[in-house]
Amino acid sequence: MMPTEVRILLVILFLGFSSSSIAQPAGQNDLQLAQYYYSNGDFEKATIYYEKLYAKDPSKQIFLRYVDCLMQSKQYKTIEKIYKRQINSNRQDFDLQVSFGQFYEDIGEPVKSTSIYENLIKNLPPSPTKIIELYRSFLSRKKLDLAFDCLKKGKKITSSGFELQFSELHFLRGEKKEMIEVLVVFLGQNPEMLDNVQQLLASKLNLEDPSSADYLITKEILVSTAQKSNSPLIISELVTWMFIQSKNFSAAYNQTVSLEKRLGGDGYRIYDLAVICMENKAYEAARKCYSYILNQPNSEYIIEAQRGLLNARYLELTTNRNYNEQEISATILEYEQALSKYGKQVKTHSIIIELSHILAYYANKSSSAISLLKEALAISGLTDMQKAQLKMQLADIYVLSDDIWEASLLYMQIDKDFKFEAIGNEAKYKNARIFYYDGEFNYAQAQLDVLKESTSKLIANDAIQLSVTITDNFGLDSNFQAMFWFAKSELLIEQHKYNEAFQLMDSIRINFPYHSLADEMMMRKGNAMEMQGKWLDAIAYYEDVLKLHPKDILADDALFRIGDIKENILSEKEQALEIYKRLLMDYKSSLFGAEARKRVRAIRGDQFIDDDL
């Protein structure tokens, strides 16, 4: 058999003499051979071809590969000779000269390398671009002291302070205090660079933990700088940002109010902070911000603040479900006072939707909610989308009131008007559930099949889940009654008739003890407990799903719900972390995998996550 190397060489030579390669540059085959020998570690042969190539094309790429080959055979004199020739032809290439110095270091001649480095710094031109080029060359070879000397010299001979480069260098040298100080000076001189400075600090320091050394030193420097009489205002904004990173929204509020008073602002900084608080579910802090704006009669954010203030309370009720009857009454009064003050108009349509939800679902006043929504639909100037949102809320409350066919008509209207938008898909899904509740499983299944391709991932997943429930539990002998009861129990849960729903599910368990709906019923009971704010009871049901049905399709759903409750309700972050990791390990194909991965990253503060967790 012909050796592999010989065969490859023959192919290359054949290509070189073929008619199709006549037009190729003469050095093309030399380059192919040089690369072939180099990649296979035959540096002696590679040197021959790179020498020929370099004679014709003294480009830096060919030069460096040629030098590397010569280094392998320790031809130091030749390297020294061609380095000098290359540098003479490229005097402005500082990286090439630093590379020459590195060569002397590598062969044990530090005096020569030091001389090259010192001359480069000594003869620096007053050009920030060239100074940064030399700095980068030193930095890429981890020559931090030389990089520092380069910047110091550059600062002397130009008007540039090179603050960003100095901050980078301080970080690499472990000098975080100096890094922060340099960035503070830089920001004071360049306030338009606030976002850049924030990104640098966030990427280099742990500012989320208020007890960390990074946070403490940053706070000390920023606060002391901001308190100086001549401190630029932008530093105060950076202080606010720092407090937000550690979720110290109370301190962020005080700092922002101080800045607003100092500048006589219109409240936009406070409003922006309120939005951040809402995003972080810090509803009490958000309400404080919105209340401040409402006490500034000339602010242009008055109505937005009123909406935000009410929305914060609404989310507290509907998310945490931590309330009593007195709080519900007080909240309704706040909403009614806002509508009395600002009227039922386009700008208050979201307030109307939230009030109707509280009236129907938390105050047992569905008729009042329905009247409010019908009145709102007559508001002049509403967009089609706003009308659809009001109709959706009205339909949901009709379901709550057991008027499911009125609800169905509204869902169909929304579906028709917004067939290719998310709200239309949501309406189609909810209408499919109406037929599901009524035992029309085949029709519901047909509607769900359409929704499986929805662009809305949430709706598509919900449609798939309900479709699987129907497919797995309907159509077999004697299963219709069990499925009909189960669908009815789901409607009862939707109507907050939890005891009746549980009794119906218990009837299924008694009459059909081995039915495949067992895990579904446990899951729905867990959902019902969540709706009532009974978080530990919900977890208990989800744990039963995992214990009794670990291989069934709802096991990963149950595990994710436990993690979500522990993370966002019970504030048991570490336990939630382990649950999400378990989901990623045990249920690799779960639809919750991507979200669980994000949450692991968020809890651990990682920049990336191992896909093989």
Coordinates of C-alpha atoms in Angstrom, one line a residue:
M1 CA 0.0 0.0 0.0
M2 CA 1.2 3.5 -0.8
P3 CA 1.9 5.6 2.4
T4 CA -0.8 8.2 3.2
E5 CA 1.8 11.1 3.0
V6 CA 2.9 10.0 -0.4
R7 CA -0.6 9.8 -1.7
I8 CA -1.4 13.3 -0.4
L9 CA 1.7 14.7 -2.0
L10 CA 0.9 13.1 -5.3
V11 CA -2.6 14.7 -5.2
I12 CA -1.1 18.1 -4.5
L13 CA 1.5 17.7 -7.3
F14 CA -1.2 16.5 -9.7
L15 CA -3.3 19.5 -8.9
G16 CA -0.3 21.7 -9.5
F17 CA 0.2 20.4 -13.0
S18 CA -3.4 20.0 -14.0
S19 CA -4.9 22.2 -16.6
S20 CA -7.3 23.7 -14.1
S21 CA -4.5 25.0 -12.0
I22 CA -2.4 26.7 -14.7
A23 CA -3.9 30.0 -13.9
Q24 CA -3.1 29.7 -10.1
P25 CA -0.3 31.8 -8.6
A26 CA 3.0 29.9 -8.7
G27 CA 3.3 30.0 -4.9
Q28 CA 0.0 28.5 -4.2
N29 CA 1.3 24.9 -4.1
D30 CA 4.2 26.0 -1.9
L31 CA 1.6 27.4 0.5
Q32 CA -0.4 24.2 0.5
L33 CA 2.7 22.1 1.2
A34 CA 3.9 24.5 3.9
Q35 CA 0.6 24.3 5.7
Y36 CA 0.4 20.6 5.3
Y37 CA 3.8 19.9 6.8
Y38 CA 3.3 22.5 9.5
S39 CA -0.1 21.1 10.6
N40 CA 1.5 17.6 10.8
G41 CA 4.5 18.8 12.9
D42 CA 7.1 18.3 10.2
F43 CA 8.7 21.7 10.8
E44 CA 11.9 20.9 8.9
K45 CA 10.1 20.5 5.6
A46 CA 7.6 23.3 6.4
T47 CA 10.6 25.6 6.9
I48 CA 11.8 25.0 3.4
Y49 CA 8.5 26.1 1.9
Y50 CA 7.9 29.0 4.3
E51 CA 11.4 30.3 3.4
K52 CA 10.4 30.3 -0.3
L53 CA 7.1 31.9 0.5
Y54 CA 8.6 34.6 2.7
A55 CA 11.1 35.5 0.0
K56 CA 8.2 36.3 -2.3
D57 CA 5.6 37.5 0.2
P58 CA 7.1 39.0 3.4
S59 CA 3.6 39.5 4.9
K60 CA 3.3 39.3 8.7
Q61 CA 1.2 36.1 8.6
I62 CA 3.9 34.2 6.5
F63 CA 6.7 35.8 8.6
L64 CA 5.3 34.6 11.9
R65 CA 4.7 31.1 10.7
Y66 CA 8.2 31.0 9.2
V67 CA 9.7 32.2 12.6
D68 CA 7.7 29.5 14.4
C69 CA 9.2 26.8 12.2
L70 CA 12.7 28.2 12.7
M71 CA 12.1 28.3 16.5
Q72 CA 11.4 24.5 16.4
S73 CA 14.8 23.9 15.0
K74 CA 16.5 26.6 17.1
Q75 CA 17.8 28.6 14.2
Y76 CA 18.1 31.7 16.4
K77 CA 20.5 33.6 14.3
T78 CA 18.3 33.3 11.2
I79 CA 15.3 34.4 13.3
E80 CA 17.2 37.5 14.6
K81 CA 18.2 38.4 11.1
I82 CA 14.8 38.2 9.5
Y83 CA 13.2 40.0 12.5
K84 CA 15.4 43.0 12.0
R85 CA 14.7 42.9 8.3
Q86 CA 10.9 42.7 8.9
I87 CA 11.0 45.5 11.5
N88 CA 13.0 47.8 9.2
S89 CA 10.2 47.4 6.6
N90 CA 7.4 47.9 9.2
R91 CA 8.6 50.5 11.7
Q92 CA 5.1 51.4 12.8
D93 CA 4.2 47.8 13.7
F94 CA 4.7 47.9 17.4
D95 CA 3.3 44.5 17.9
L96 CA 6.0 43.1 15.7
Q97 CA 8.7 44.8 17.8
V98 CA 7.2 43.5 21.0
S99 CA 7.2 40.0 19.4
F100 CA 10.9 40.5 18.7
G101 CA 11.4 41.3 22.4
Q102 CA 9.5 38.2 23.3
F103 CA 11.7 36.2 21.1
Y104 CA 14.8 37.3 23.1
E105 CA 13.0 36.5 26.3
D106 CA 12.2 33.0 25.0
I107 CA 15.9 32.2 24.2
G108 CA 17.2 33.6 27.5
E109 CA 18.5 37.0 26.5
P110 CA 16.5 39.4 28.8
V111 CA 18.9 42.3 28.3
K112 CA 18.1 42.6 24.6
S113 CA 14.4 42.2 25.2
T114 CA 14.4 44.8 27.9
S115 CA 16.2 47.2 25.6
I116 CA 13.5 46.7 22.9
Y117 CA 10.7 47.3 25.3
E118 CA 12.3 50.4 26.9
N119 CA 13.0 52.0 23.5
L120 CA 9.5 51.4 22.4
I121 CA 8.1 53.3 25.4
K122 CA 10.8 55.9 25.3
N123 CA 10.1 56.7 21.6
L124 CA 6.3 56.6 21.8
P125 CA 4.7 59.0 19.3
P126 CA 2.1 61.4 20.8
S127 CA -0.7 59.4 19.1
P128 CA -3.4 57.8 21.4
T129 CA -4.0 55.2 18.7
K130 CA -0.4 54.1 18.6
I131 CA -0.1 54.2 22.4
I132 CA -3.1 51.9 22.8
E133 CA -1.7 49.7 20.1
L134 CA 1.5 49.2 22.1
Y135 CA -0.5 48.8 25.3
R136 CA -2.5 46.0 23.7
S137 CA 0.6 44.3 22.5
F138 CA 2.1 44.3 26.0
L139 CA -1.3 43.2 27.5
S140 CA -1.7 40.3 25.1
R141 CA 1.5 38.9 26.4
K142 CA 0.6 39.5 30.0
K143 CA 3.3 42.2 30.5
L144 CA 1.2 44.2 32.8
D145 CA 4.0 46.4 34.2
L146 CA 5.2 47.4 30.7
A147 CA 1.5 48.0 29.7
F148 CA 1.3 50.3 32.8
D149 CA 4.5 52.2 31.9
C150 CA 3.2 52.6 28.3
L151 CA 0.0 54.2 29.6
K152 CA 1.9 56.5 32.0
K153 CA 4.1 57.7 29.2
G154 CA 1.1 58.2 26.9
K155 CA -0.6 60.2 29.5
K156 CA 2.4 62.6 29.7
I157 CA 2.7 63.2 26.0
T158 CA -0.9 63.4 25.0
S159 CA -4.1 65.1 26.4
S160 CA -5.7 61.7 26.8
G161 CA -6.1 60.1 30.3
F162 CA -6.5 56.6 29.0
E163 CA -8.9 55.9 31.9
L164 CA -10.6 52.9 30.3
Q165 CA -7.2 51.3 29.7
F166 CA -6.0 52.1 33.2
S167 CA -9.2 50.7 34.7
E168 CA -8.7 47.5 32.7
L169 CA -5.1 47.2 33.8
H170 CA -5.9 47.8 37.4
F171 CA -8.5 45.0 37.3
L172 CA -6.0 42.6 35.8
R173 CA -3.5 43.6 38.5
G174 CA -6.1 42.9 41.2
E175 CA -6.3 46.6 42.0
K176 CA -10.1 47.0 42.2
K177 CA -10.1 50.1 44.3
E178 CA -7.9 51.9 41.8
M179 CA -10.0 50.6 38.9
I180 CA -13.2 52.1 40.5
E181 CA -11.5 55.4 41.2
V182 CA -10.3 55.8 37.6
L183 CA -13.7 55.0 36.2
V184 CA -15.3 57.6 38.6
V185 CA -12.9 60.3 37.3
F186 CA -13.6 59.2 33.7
L187 CA -17.4 59.3 34.2
G188 CA -17.2 62.7 35.8
Q189 CA -15.5 64.0 32.6
N190 CA -17.6 62.0 30.2
P191 CA -21.2 61.7 31.6
E192 CA -22.5 60.4 28.3
M193 CA -20.5 57.2 29.0
L194 CA -22.7 56.2 32.0
D195 CA -24.0 53.0 30.4
N196 CA -20.4 51.9 29.4
V197 CA -19.1 52.5 33.0
Q198 CA -22.1 50.6 34.4
Q199 CA -21.4 47.7 32.1
L200 CA -17.7 47.6 33.1
L201 CA -18.5 47.7 36.8
A202 CA -21.2 45.0 36.5
S203 CA -18.9 42.7 34.5
K204 CA -15.9 43.0 36.8
L205 CA -17.4 43.3 40.3
N206 CA -19.9 41.5 42.5
L207 CA -22.4 44.3 43.2
E208 CA -25.4 42.1 43.8
D209 CA -24.3 41.0 47.3
P210 CA -24.2 44.1 49.6
S211 CA -21.9 42.2 52.0
S212 CA -19.2 41.5 49.3
A213 CA -15.9 43.2 49.4
D214 CA -16.5 44.5 45.9
Y215 CA -19.8 46.2 46.9
L216 CA -18.4 47.7 50.1
I217 CA -15.4 49.3 48.4
T218 CA -17.6 50.5 45.5
K219 CA -20.1 52.1 47.9
E220 CA -17.3 53.8 49.9
I221 CA -15.8 55.4 46.8
L222 CA -19.0 56.4 45.1
V223 CA -20.8 57.7 48.1
S224 CA -17.8 59.7 49.3
T225 CA -17.3 61.2 45.8
A226 CA -21.0 62.1 45.4
Q227 CA -21.0 63.9 48.8
K228 CA -18.3 66.3 47.7
S229 CA -19.6 69.8 46.9
N230 CA -18.1 69.8 43.4
S231 CA -19.1 66.3 42.5
P232 CA -20.6 65.9 39.1
L233 CA -24.3 64.9 39.1
I234 CA -23.7 61.9 37.1
I235 CA -21.9 60.3 40.0
S236 CA -25.1 60.5 42.0
E237 CA -26.9 58.6 39.3
L238 CA -24.1 55.9 39.4
V239 CA -24.7 55.6 43.2
T240 CA -28.4 55.0 42.5
W241 CA -27.5 52.3 40.0
M242 CA -25.2 50.7 42.5
F243 CA -28.0 50.5 45.1
I244 CA -30.3 48.9 42.5
Q245 CA -27.7 46.2 41.7
S246 CA -28.0 45.0 45.3
K247 CA -31.8 45.5 45.3
N248 CA -31.5 48.1 48.0
F249 CA -34.5 50.0 46.6
S250 CA -35.0 52.0 49.7
A251 CA -31.5 53.5 49.4
A252 CA -32.0 54.0 45.7
Y253 CA -35.3 55.8 46.4
N254 CA -33.6 58.2 48.9
Q255 CA -30.7 58.9 46.5
T256 CA -33.1 59.5 43.5
V257 CA -35.3 61.8 45.5
S258 CA -32.3 63.8 46.6
L259 CA -31.2 64.1 43.0
E260 CA -34.7 65.2 41.9
K261 CA -34.8 67.9 44.5
R262 CA -31.3 69.1 43.6
L263 CA -32.2 69.3 40.0
G264 CA -35.9 70.3 40.2
G265 CA -36.7 67.4 37.9
D266 CA -40.2 66.4 36.6
G267 CA -40.1 63.0 38.2
Y268 CA -38.8 60.9 35.4
R269 CA -35.9 59.5 37.5
I270 CA -38.4 58.4 40.2
Y271 CA -40.7 57.0 37.6
D272 CA -37.8 55.0 36.0
L273 CA -36.9 53.7 39.4
A274 CA -40.5 52.6 40.0
V275 CA -40.5 50.6 36.8
I276 CA -37.3 48.9 37.9
C277 CA -38.9 48.1 41.3
M278 CA -41.9 46.6 39.5
E279 CA -39.7 44.5 37.3
N280 CA -38.0 43.1 40.5
K281 CA -41.4 42.6 42.2
A282 CA -40.4 45.1 44.9
Y283 CA -44.0 46.4 44.9
E284 CA -43.8 48.3 48.2
A285 CA -40.8 50.3 47.0
A286 CA -42.6 50.9 43.6
R287 CA -45.6 52.3 45.4
K288 CA -43.4 54.6 47.4
C289 CA -41.9 56.0 44.1
Y290 CA -45.3 56.4 42.5
S291 CA -46.7 58.1 45.6
Y292 CA -43.9 60.6 45.4
I293 CA -44.8 61.5 41.8
L294 CA -48.5 61.9 42.7
N295 CA -47.4 64.5 45.3
Q296 CA -45.8 66.5 42.6
P297 CA -48.7 68.2 40.9
N298 CA -46.7 69.6 38.0
S299 CA -45.3 66.2 37.0
E300 CA -46.2 64.9 33.5
Y301 CA -46.1 61.4 34.9
I302 CA -49.2 61.8 37.1
I303 CA -51.6 59.4 35.3
E304 CA -48.8 56.9 34.7
A305 CA -47.9 57.1 38.4
Q306 CA -51.5 56.5 39.4
R307 CA -51.7 53.5 37.1
G308 CA -48.5 52.2 38.4
L309 CA -49.5 52.7 42.1
L310 CA -52.6 50.7 41.5
N311 CA -50.9 48.1 39.4
A312 CA -48.3 47.5 42.2
R313 CA -51.1 46.7 44.6
Y314 CA -52.9 44.6 42.0
L315 CA -49.8 42.4 41.4
E316 CA -49.3 42.0 45.1
L317 CA -52.8 40.6 45.4
T318 CA -52.8 38.4 42.3
T319 CA -49.2 37.2 42.6
N320 CA -48.5 36.7 46.3
R321 CA -52.2 36.3 47.2
N322 CA -51.4 37.7 50.6
Y323 CA -54.5 39.8 51.6
N324 CA -57.6 40.0 53.9
E325 CA -61.1 41.4 53.3
Q326 CA -60.1 44.8 54.7
E327 CA -57.2 45.0 52.2
I328 CA -59.4 44.0 49.3
S329 CA -62.0 46.7 50.3
A330 CA -59.3 49.3 50.7
T331 CA -57.8 48.4 47.3
I332 CA -61.2 48.6 45.5
L333 CA -61.7 52.1 47.1
E334 CA -58.3 53.2 45.8
Y335 CA -59.3 52.1 42.3
E336 CA -62.7 53.7 42.5
Q337 CA -61.2 57.0 43.7
A338 CA -58.7 57.0 40.8
L339 CA -61.5 56.5 38.3
S340 CA -63.6 59.2 40.0
K341 CA -60.6 61.6 39.7
Y342 CA -59.5 60.8 36.2
G343 CA -62.7 59.4 34.7
K344 CA -63.3 56.4 32.6
Q345 CA -61.2 57.2 29.5
V346 CA -58.6 55.7 27.2
K347 CA -55.8 56.3 29.6
T348 CA -57.5 54.6 32.4
H349 CA -58.6 51.5 30.6
S350 CA -56.0 49.3 32.3
I351 CA -57.2 50.6 35.7
I352 CA -60.7 49.5 34.7
I353 CA -59.5 46.0 33.7
E354 CA -57.6 45.5 37.0
L355 CA -60.5 46.8 39.1
S356 CA -62.9 44.4 37.3
H357 CA -60.6 41.5 38.0
I358 CA -60.4 42.4 41.7
L359 CA -64.1 42.8 42.0
A360 CA -64.9 39.5 40.3
Y361 CA -62.1 37.2 41.6
Y362 CA -61.4 38.6 45.0
A363 CA -64.5 40.5 46.2
N364 CA -67.1 38.1 44.8
K365 CA -68.8 41.0 42.9
S366 CA -68.9 39.6 39.4
S367 CA -72.1 41.5 38.4
S368 CA -70.4 44.8 39.3
A369 CA -67.3 43.8 37.3
I370 CA -69.4 42.9 34.3
S371 CA -71.3 46.3 34.4
L372 CA -68.0 48.2 34.7
L373 CA -66.5 46.4 31.7
K374 CA -69.7 46.9 29.5
E375 CA -69.6 50.6 30.4
A376 CA -65.9 50.8 29.5
L377 CA -66.5 49.2 26.1
A378 CA -68.5 52.4 25.2
I379 CA -65.5 54.7 25.9
S380 CA -64.8 56.8 22.9
G381 CA -61.3 56.5 21.3
L382 CA -60.4 53.0 22.4
T383 CA -58.2 51.1 20.0
D384 CA -59.3 47.7 18.7
M385 CA -56.7 46.1 20.9
Q386 CA -58.0 47.9 24.0
K387 CA -61.5 46.8 23.1
A388 CA -60.3 43.2 22.7
Q389 CA -58.6 43.4 26.1
L390 CA -61.8 44.5 27.8
K391 CA -63.7 41.8 26.0
M392 CA -61.2 39.2 27.1
Q393 CA -61.6 40.3 30.7
L394 CA -65.4 40.3 30.4
A395 CA -65.4 36.8 28.9
D396 CA -63.2 35.5 31.7
I397 CA -65.6 36.9 34.2
Y398 CA -68.6 35.3 32.3
V399 CA -66.8 31.9 32.8
L400 CA -66.4 32.7 36.5
S401 CA -70.1 33.4 36.6
D402 CA -70.9 30.1 34.8
D403 CA -72.2 32.0 31.7
I404 CA -69.8 30.1 29.5
W405 CA -71.6 30.5 26.2
E406 CA -71.6 34.3 26.5
A407 CA -67.9 34.0 27.2
S408 CA -67.6 31.8 24.1
L409 CA -69.2 34.5 21.9
L410 CA -66.7 37.1 23.1
Y411 CA -63.7 34.7 22.6
M412 CA -64.8 34.0 19.1
Q413 CA -65.1 37.8 18.3
I414 CA -61.5 38.3 19.5
D415 CA -60.3 35.3 17.6
K416 CA -61.9 36.6 14.4
D417 CA -60.6 40.2 14.8
F418 CA -57.0 39.2 15.8
K419 CA -56.6 35.8 14.1
F420 CA -52.9 36.1 13.6
E421 CA -51.9 37.9 16.9
A422 CA -51.2 36.6 20.4
I423 CA -54.5 37.9 21.8
G424 CA -56.4 36.1 19.1
N425 CA -54.6 32.8 19.8
E426 CA -55.3 33.3 23.5
A427 CA -59.0 33.7 22.8
K428 CA -59.1 30.6 20.6
Y429 CA -57.5 28.6 23.3
K430 CA -59.9 29.9 26.0
N431 CA -62.8 29.1 23.6
A432 CA -61.5 25.6 23.1
R433 CA -61.6 25.2 26.9
I434 CA -65.2 26.2 26.9
F435 CA -66.1 23.3 24.7
Y436 CA -63.8 21.1 26.8
Y437 CA -65.6 22.1 29.9
D438 CA -68.9 21.2 28.2
G439 CA -67.7 17.7 27.2
E440 CA -67.3 18.5 23.5
F441 CA -63.8 16.9 23.5
N442 CA -63.6 16.3 19.7
Y443 CA -64.3 19.9 18.8
A444 CA -62.0 21.2 21.5
Q445 CA -59.3 18.9 20.2
A446 CA -59.7 20.2 16.7
Q447 CA -59.2 23.8 17.9
L448 CA -56.2 22.9 20.0
D449 CA -54.5 21.2 17.0
V450 CA -54.6 24.6 15.2
L451 CA -53.1 26.3 18.3
K452 CA -50.1 23.9 18.6
E453 CA -48.4 25.9 15.8
S454 CA -49.1 29.2 17.6
T455 CA -46.3 31.8 17.5
S456 CA -47.0 32.4 21.2
K457 CA -45.0 29.8 23.0
L458 CA -47.1 30.0 26.1
I459 CA -50.4 29.4 24.2
A460 CA -48.8 26.6 22.1
N461 CA -47.6 24.8 25.3
D462 CA -51.0 25.2 27.0
A463 CA -52.7 23.9 23.9
I464 CA -50.3 20.9 23.7
Q465 CA -50.9 20.1 27.3
L466 CA -54.7 20.2 27.1
S467 CA -54.6 18.2 23.9
V468 CA -52.5 15.5 25.5
T469 CA -54.9 15.4 28.4
I470 CA -57.8 14.8 26.1
T471 CA -55.9 12.3 23.9
D472 CA -54.6 10.3 26.8
N473 CA -57.9 10.1 28.7
F474 CA -60.8 10.2 26.2
G475 CA -61.9 7.7 23.7
L476 CA -61.3 4.5 25.7
D477 CA -64.1 2.4 27.0
S478 CA -65.9 3.8 30.0
N479 CA -63.6 6.8 30.1
F480 CA -66.1 9.5 29.0
Q481 CA -67.7 9.9 32.4
A482 CA -64.4 10.3 34.2
M483 CA -63.2 12.7 31.6
F484 CA -66.4 14.7 31.7
W485 CA -66.2 15.0 35.5
F486 CA -62.6 16.0 35.3
A487 CA -63.4 18.8 32.8
K488 CA -66.2 19.9 35.0
S489 CA -63.9 20.0 38.0
E490 CA -61.5 22.2 36.0
L491 CA -64.3 24.7 35.3
L492 CA -65.2 24.7 39.0
I493 CA -61.6 25.6 39.8
E494 CA -61.7 28.4 37.2
Q495 CA -64.8 29.6 39.1
H496 CA -63.0 29.4 42.4
K497 CA -65.4 26.7 43.6
Y498 CA -62.6 24.7 45.0
N499 CA -64.5 22.4 47.4
E500 CA -66.9 21.3 44.7
A501 CA -64.0 20.7 42.3
F502 CA -62.1 18.6 44.8
Q503 CA -65.3 16.6 45.6
L504 CA -65.8 15.8 41.9
M505 CA -62.1 14.8 41.5
D506 CA -62.5 12.5 44.6
S507 CA -65.5 10.9 42.9
I508 CA -63.3 10.1 39.9
R509 CA -60.7 8.6 42.2
I510 CA -63.3 6.4 44.0
N511 CA -65.2 5.3 40.9
F512 CA -62.2 4.9 38.7
P513 CA -59.4 4.0 41.1
Y514 CA -56.8 3.1 38.4
H515 CA -57.7 5.9 35.9
S516 CA -54.9 7.6 34.1
L517 CA -56.2 11.0 35.3
A518 CA -54.7 10.4 38.7
D519 CA -51.6 12.6 38.1
E520 CA -53.7 15.3 36.4
M521 CA -56.0 15.5 39.4
M522 CA -53.0 15.9 41.8
M523 CA -51.6 18.6 39.5
R524 CA -54.9 20.5 39.3
K525 CA -55.3 20.4 43.1
G526 CA -51.8 21.9 43.4
N527 CA -52.8 24.6 40.9
A528 CA -56.0 25.3 43.0
M529 CA -53.9 25.7 46.2
E530 CA -51.7 28.2 44.4
M531 CA -54.7 30.2 43.4
Q532 CA -55.7 30.4 47.0
G533 CA -52.2 31.3 48.2
K534 CA -51.8 28.0 50.0
W535 CA -48.3 27.5 48.9
L536 CA -47.2 24.6 51.2
D537 CA -50.3 22.7 50.3
A538 CA -49.6 23.2 46.6
I539 CA -46.1 21.9 47.1
A540 CA -47.4 18.8 48.9
Y541 CA -49.7 17.9 45.9
Y542 CA -46.8 18.5 43.4
E543 CA -44.6 16.3 45.5
D544 CA -47.2 13.6 45.3
V545 CA -47.1 13.8 41.5
L546 CA -43.3 13.3 41.7
K547 CA -43.6 10.5 44.2
L548 CA -46.4 8.5 42.6
H549 CA -46.0 9.4 38.9
P550 CA -42.3 10.2 38.4
K551 CA -42.3 9.0 34.8
D552 CA -45.6 10.6 33.7
I553 CA -45.8 13.7 31.5
L554 CA -46.7 16.1 34.3
A555 CA -43.7 15.2 36.5
D556 CA -41.5 18.0 35.2
D557 CA -44.4 20.4 35.4
A558 CA -44.8 19.6 39.1
L559 CA -41.1 19.9 39.7
F560 CA -40.9 23.3 38.0
R561 CA -43.9 24.6 40.0
I562 CA -42.2 23.6 43.3
G563 CA -39.0 25.4 42.2
D564 CA -41.0 28.5 41.2
I565 CA -42.8 28.7 44.5
K566 CA -39.6 28.3 46.5
E567 CA -37.8 30.9 44.4
N568 CA -40.5 33.6 44.1
I569 CA -42.8 33.1 47.0
L570 CA -41.0 31.4 49.8
S571 CA -37.6 33.1 49.0
E572 CA -35.8 29.7 49.3
K573 CA -33.4 30.4 46.5
E574 CA -30.9 27.6 47.2
Q575 CA -33.6 25.0 47.4
A576 CA -35.1 26.3 44.2
L577 CA -31.6 26.1 42.6
E578 CA -31.3 22.4 43.4
I579 CA -34.8 21.7 42.1
Y580 CA -34.1 23.4 38.8
K581 CA -30.9 21.5 38.5
R582 CA -32.8 18.3 39.2
L583 CA -35.2 19.2 36.4
L584 CA -32.4 19.7 34.0
M585 CA -30.8 16.4 34.9
D586 CA -33.9 14.1 35.2
Y587 CA -36.1 15.7 32.5
K588 CA -33.8 16.7 29.7
S589 CA -36.6 17.0 27.1
S590 CA -38.8 19.1 29.4
L591 CA -40.5 22.2 27.9
F592 CA -39.4 24.0 31.1
G593 CA -35.7 23.2 30.4
A594 CA -34.8 26.6 28.8
E595 CA -36.5 28.5 31.6
A596 CA -35.0 26.4 34.3
R597 CA -31.6 27.0 32.8
K598 CA -32.1 30.8 32.9
R599 CA -33.2 30.6 36.5
V600 CA -30.1 28.6 37.5
R601 CA -28.0 31.2 35.9
A602 CA -29.8 34.0 37.6
I603 CA -29.7 32.4 41.1
R604 CA -26.0 31.5 40.9
G605 CA -25.1 34.7 39.1
D606 CA -23.2 32.8 36.4
Q607 CA -22.2 34.4 33.1
F608 CA -22.9 31.0 31.4
I609 CA -24.3 27.7 32.4
D610 CA -23.0 24.2 31.7
D611 CA -25.5 22.4 29.4
D612 CA -24.7 19.1 31.1
L613 CA -25.9 20.2 34.5

